[in-house]
PDB file of C-alpha atoms in Angstrom:
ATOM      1  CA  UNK A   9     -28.968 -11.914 -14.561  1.00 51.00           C
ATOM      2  CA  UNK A  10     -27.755  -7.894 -14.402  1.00 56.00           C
ATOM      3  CA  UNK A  11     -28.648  -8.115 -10.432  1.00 53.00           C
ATOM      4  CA  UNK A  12     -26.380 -10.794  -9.679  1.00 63.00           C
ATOM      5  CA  UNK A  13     -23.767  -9.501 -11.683  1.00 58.00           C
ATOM      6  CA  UNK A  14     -24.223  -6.269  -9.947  1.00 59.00           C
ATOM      7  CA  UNK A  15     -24.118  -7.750  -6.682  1.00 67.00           C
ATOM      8  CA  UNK A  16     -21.460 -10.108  -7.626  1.00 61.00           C
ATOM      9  CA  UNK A  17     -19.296  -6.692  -8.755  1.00 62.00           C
ATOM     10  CA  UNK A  18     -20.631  -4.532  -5.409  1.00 68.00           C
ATOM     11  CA  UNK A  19     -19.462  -7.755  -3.711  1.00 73.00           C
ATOM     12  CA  UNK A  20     -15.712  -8.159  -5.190  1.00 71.00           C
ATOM     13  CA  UNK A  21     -15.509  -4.456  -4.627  1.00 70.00           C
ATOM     14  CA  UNK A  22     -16.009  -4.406  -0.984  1.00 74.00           C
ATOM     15  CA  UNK A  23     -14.034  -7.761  -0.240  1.00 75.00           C
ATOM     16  CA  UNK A  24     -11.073  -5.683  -2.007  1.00 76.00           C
ATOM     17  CA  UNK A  25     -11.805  -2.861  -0.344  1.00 82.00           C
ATOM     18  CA  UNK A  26     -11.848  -4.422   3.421  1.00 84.00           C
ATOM     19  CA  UNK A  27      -8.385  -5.792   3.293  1.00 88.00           C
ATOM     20  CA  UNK A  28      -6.654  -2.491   2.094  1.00 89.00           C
ATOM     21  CA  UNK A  29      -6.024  -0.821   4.819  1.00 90.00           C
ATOM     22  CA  UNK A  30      -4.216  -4.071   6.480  1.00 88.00           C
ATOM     23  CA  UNK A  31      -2.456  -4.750   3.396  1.00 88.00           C
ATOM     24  CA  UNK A  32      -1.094  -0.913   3.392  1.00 91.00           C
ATOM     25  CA  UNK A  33      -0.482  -1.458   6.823  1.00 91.00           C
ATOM     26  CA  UNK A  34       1.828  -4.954   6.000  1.00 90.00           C
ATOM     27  CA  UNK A  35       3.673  -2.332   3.314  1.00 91.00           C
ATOM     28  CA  UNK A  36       4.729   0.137   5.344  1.00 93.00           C
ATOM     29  CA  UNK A  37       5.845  -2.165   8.298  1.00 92.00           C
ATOM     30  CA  UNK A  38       7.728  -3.916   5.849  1.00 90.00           C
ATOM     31  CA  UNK A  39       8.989  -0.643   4.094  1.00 94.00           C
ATOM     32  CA  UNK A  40       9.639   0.353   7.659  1.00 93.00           C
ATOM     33  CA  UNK A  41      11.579  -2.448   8.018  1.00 92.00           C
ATOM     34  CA  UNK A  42      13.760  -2.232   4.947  1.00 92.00           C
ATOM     35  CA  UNK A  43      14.716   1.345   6.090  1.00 95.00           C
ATOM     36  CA  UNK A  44      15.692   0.115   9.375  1.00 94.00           C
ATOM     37  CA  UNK A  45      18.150  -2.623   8.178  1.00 93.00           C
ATOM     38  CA  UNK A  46      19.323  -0.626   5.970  1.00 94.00           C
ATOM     39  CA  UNK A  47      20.372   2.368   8.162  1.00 94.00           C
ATOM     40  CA  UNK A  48      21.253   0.251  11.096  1.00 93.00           C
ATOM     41  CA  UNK A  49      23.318  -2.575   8.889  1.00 93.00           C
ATOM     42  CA  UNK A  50      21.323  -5.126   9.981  1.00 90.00           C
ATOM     43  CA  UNK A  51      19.904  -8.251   8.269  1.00 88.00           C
ATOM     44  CA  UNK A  52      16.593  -7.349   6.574  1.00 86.00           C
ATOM     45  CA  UNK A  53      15.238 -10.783   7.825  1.00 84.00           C
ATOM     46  CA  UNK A  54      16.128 -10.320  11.330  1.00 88.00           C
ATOM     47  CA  UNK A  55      14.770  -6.502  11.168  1.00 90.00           C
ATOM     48  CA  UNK A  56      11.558  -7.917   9.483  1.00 87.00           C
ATOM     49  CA  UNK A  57      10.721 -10.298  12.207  1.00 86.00           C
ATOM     50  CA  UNK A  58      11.394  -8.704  14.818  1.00 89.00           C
ATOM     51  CA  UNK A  59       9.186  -5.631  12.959  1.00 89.00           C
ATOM     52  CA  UNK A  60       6.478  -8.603  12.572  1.00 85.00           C
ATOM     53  CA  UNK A  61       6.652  -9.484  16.078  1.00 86.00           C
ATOM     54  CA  UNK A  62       6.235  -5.847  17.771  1.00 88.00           C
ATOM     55  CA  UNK A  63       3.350  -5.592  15.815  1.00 86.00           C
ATOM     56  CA  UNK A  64       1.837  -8.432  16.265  1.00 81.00           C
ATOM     57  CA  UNK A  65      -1.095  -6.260  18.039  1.00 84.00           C
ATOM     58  CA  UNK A  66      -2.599  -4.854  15.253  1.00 82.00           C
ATOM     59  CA  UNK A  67      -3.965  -7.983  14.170  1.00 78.00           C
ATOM     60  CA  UNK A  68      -6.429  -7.637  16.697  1.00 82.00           C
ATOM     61  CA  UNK A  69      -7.975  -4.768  14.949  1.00 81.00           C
ATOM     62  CA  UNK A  70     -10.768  -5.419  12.949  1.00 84.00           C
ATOM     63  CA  UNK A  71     -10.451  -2.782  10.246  1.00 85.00           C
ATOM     64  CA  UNK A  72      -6.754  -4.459   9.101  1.00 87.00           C
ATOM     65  CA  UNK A  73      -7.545  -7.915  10.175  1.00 87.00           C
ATOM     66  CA  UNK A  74      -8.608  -9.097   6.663  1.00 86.00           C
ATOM     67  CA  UNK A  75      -5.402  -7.976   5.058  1.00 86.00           C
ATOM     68  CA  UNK A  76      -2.713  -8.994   7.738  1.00 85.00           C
ATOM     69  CA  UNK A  77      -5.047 -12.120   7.695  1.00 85.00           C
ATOM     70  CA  UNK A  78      -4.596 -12.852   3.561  1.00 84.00           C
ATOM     71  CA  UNK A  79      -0.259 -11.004   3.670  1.00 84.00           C
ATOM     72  CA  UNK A  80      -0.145 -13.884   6.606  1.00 81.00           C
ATOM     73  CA  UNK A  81      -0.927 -16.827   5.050  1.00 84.00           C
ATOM     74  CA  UNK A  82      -1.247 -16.754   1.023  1.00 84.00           C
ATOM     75  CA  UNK A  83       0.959 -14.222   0.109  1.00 82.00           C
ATOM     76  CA  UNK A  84       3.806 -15.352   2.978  1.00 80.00           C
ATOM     77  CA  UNK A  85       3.569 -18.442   1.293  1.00 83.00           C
ATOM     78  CA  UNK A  86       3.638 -17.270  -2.244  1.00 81.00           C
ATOM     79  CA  UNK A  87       6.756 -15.300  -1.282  1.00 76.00           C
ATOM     80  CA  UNK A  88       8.328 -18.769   0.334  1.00 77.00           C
ATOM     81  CA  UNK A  89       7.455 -20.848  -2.638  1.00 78.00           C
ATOM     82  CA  UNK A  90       9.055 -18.415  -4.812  1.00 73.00           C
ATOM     83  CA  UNK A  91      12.088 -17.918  -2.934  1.00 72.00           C
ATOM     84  CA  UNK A  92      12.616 -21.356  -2.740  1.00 70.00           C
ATOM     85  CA  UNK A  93      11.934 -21.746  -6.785  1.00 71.00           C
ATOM     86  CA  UNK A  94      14.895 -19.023  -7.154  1.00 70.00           C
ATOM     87  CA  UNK A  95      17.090 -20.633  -5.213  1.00 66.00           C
ATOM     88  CA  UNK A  96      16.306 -24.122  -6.594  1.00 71.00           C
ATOM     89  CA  UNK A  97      16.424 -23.285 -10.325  1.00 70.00           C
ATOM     90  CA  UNK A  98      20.014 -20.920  -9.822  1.00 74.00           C
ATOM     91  CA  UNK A  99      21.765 -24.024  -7.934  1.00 76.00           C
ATOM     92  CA  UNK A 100      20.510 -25.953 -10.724  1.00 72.00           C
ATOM     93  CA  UNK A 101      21.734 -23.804 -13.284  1.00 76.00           C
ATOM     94  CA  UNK A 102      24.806 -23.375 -11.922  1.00 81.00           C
ATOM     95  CA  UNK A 103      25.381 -27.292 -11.579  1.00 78.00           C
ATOM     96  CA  UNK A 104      24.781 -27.669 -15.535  1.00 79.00           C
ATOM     97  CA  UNK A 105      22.979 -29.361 -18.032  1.00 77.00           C
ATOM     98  CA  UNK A 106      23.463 -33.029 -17.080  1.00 82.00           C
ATOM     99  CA  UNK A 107      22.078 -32.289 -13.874  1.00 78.00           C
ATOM    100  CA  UNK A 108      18.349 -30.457 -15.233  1.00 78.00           C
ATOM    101  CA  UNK A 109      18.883 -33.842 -17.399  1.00 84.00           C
ATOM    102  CA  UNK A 110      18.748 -36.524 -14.618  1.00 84.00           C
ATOM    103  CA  UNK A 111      16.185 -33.674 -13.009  1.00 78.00           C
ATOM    104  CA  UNK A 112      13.840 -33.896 -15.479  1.00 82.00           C
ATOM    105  CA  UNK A 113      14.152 -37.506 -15.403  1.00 87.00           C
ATOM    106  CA  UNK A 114      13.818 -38.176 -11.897  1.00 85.00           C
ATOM    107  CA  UNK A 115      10.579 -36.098 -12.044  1.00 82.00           C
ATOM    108  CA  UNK A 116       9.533 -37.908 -14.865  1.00 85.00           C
ATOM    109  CA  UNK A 117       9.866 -41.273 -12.866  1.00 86.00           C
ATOM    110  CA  UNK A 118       8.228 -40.406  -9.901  1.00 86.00           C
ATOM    111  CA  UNK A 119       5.171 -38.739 -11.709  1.00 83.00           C
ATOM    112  CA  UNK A 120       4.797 -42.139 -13.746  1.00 83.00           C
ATOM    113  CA  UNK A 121       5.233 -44.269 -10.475  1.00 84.00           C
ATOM    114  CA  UNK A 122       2.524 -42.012  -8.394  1.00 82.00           C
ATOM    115  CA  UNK A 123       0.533 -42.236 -11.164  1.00 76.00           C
ATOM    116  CA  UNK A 124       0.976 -46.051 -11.492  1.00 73.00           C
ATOM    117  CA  UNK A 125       2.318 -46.450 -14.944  1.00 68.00           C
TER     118      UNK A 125
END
């Protein structure tokens, strides 16, 4: 039982350490980015793609695959999800009460109708 909990922990500890150096990599492109918008008076967004795209490369190297690989897909769309939640919930907010009322309601219906009640 203390081996595989040893093993499980040397585990966890590499996997963490393997996608490091992509995910510091990810940072400073995107801190790189900010900077550049900034001083330039650009949109961030546009400056952040087109960041993204010119280094597209690096995803070819095998030391930051692992990180671009998990900043790619889970955490891009963990940053989506939550940009759309923030925009959602303040145009709600800003429409009033009645309408988080017939929200909630309309959520309410279609969770009872998928789940056949």
């Amino acid at each position: 039982m203390e081996m595989r909990r040893a093993q499980w922990g040397r585990t966890i500890f590499r996997s963490a350490i393997s996608i490091l150096p992509g995910l510091t990599f990810v940072f400073a492109a995107c801190a790189a980015a900010r900077l550049a918008a900034h001083y330039f008076g650009a949109p961030f967004m546009l400056v952040a793609l087109l960041t993204g795209l010119s280094l597209g490369f690096a995803r070819k190297t095998s030391f930051l695959k692992s990180g671009i690989s998990l900043a790619a897909k889970p955490l891009l769309r963990a940053g989506v999800a939550l940009l759309g939640v923030q925009i959602s919930l303040s145009t709600i907010f800003a429409l009033g009460g009645s309408t988080i009322i017939m929200l909630a309601f309309a959520i309410g219906v279609t969770v009872a109708a998928a789940a056949g009640i």
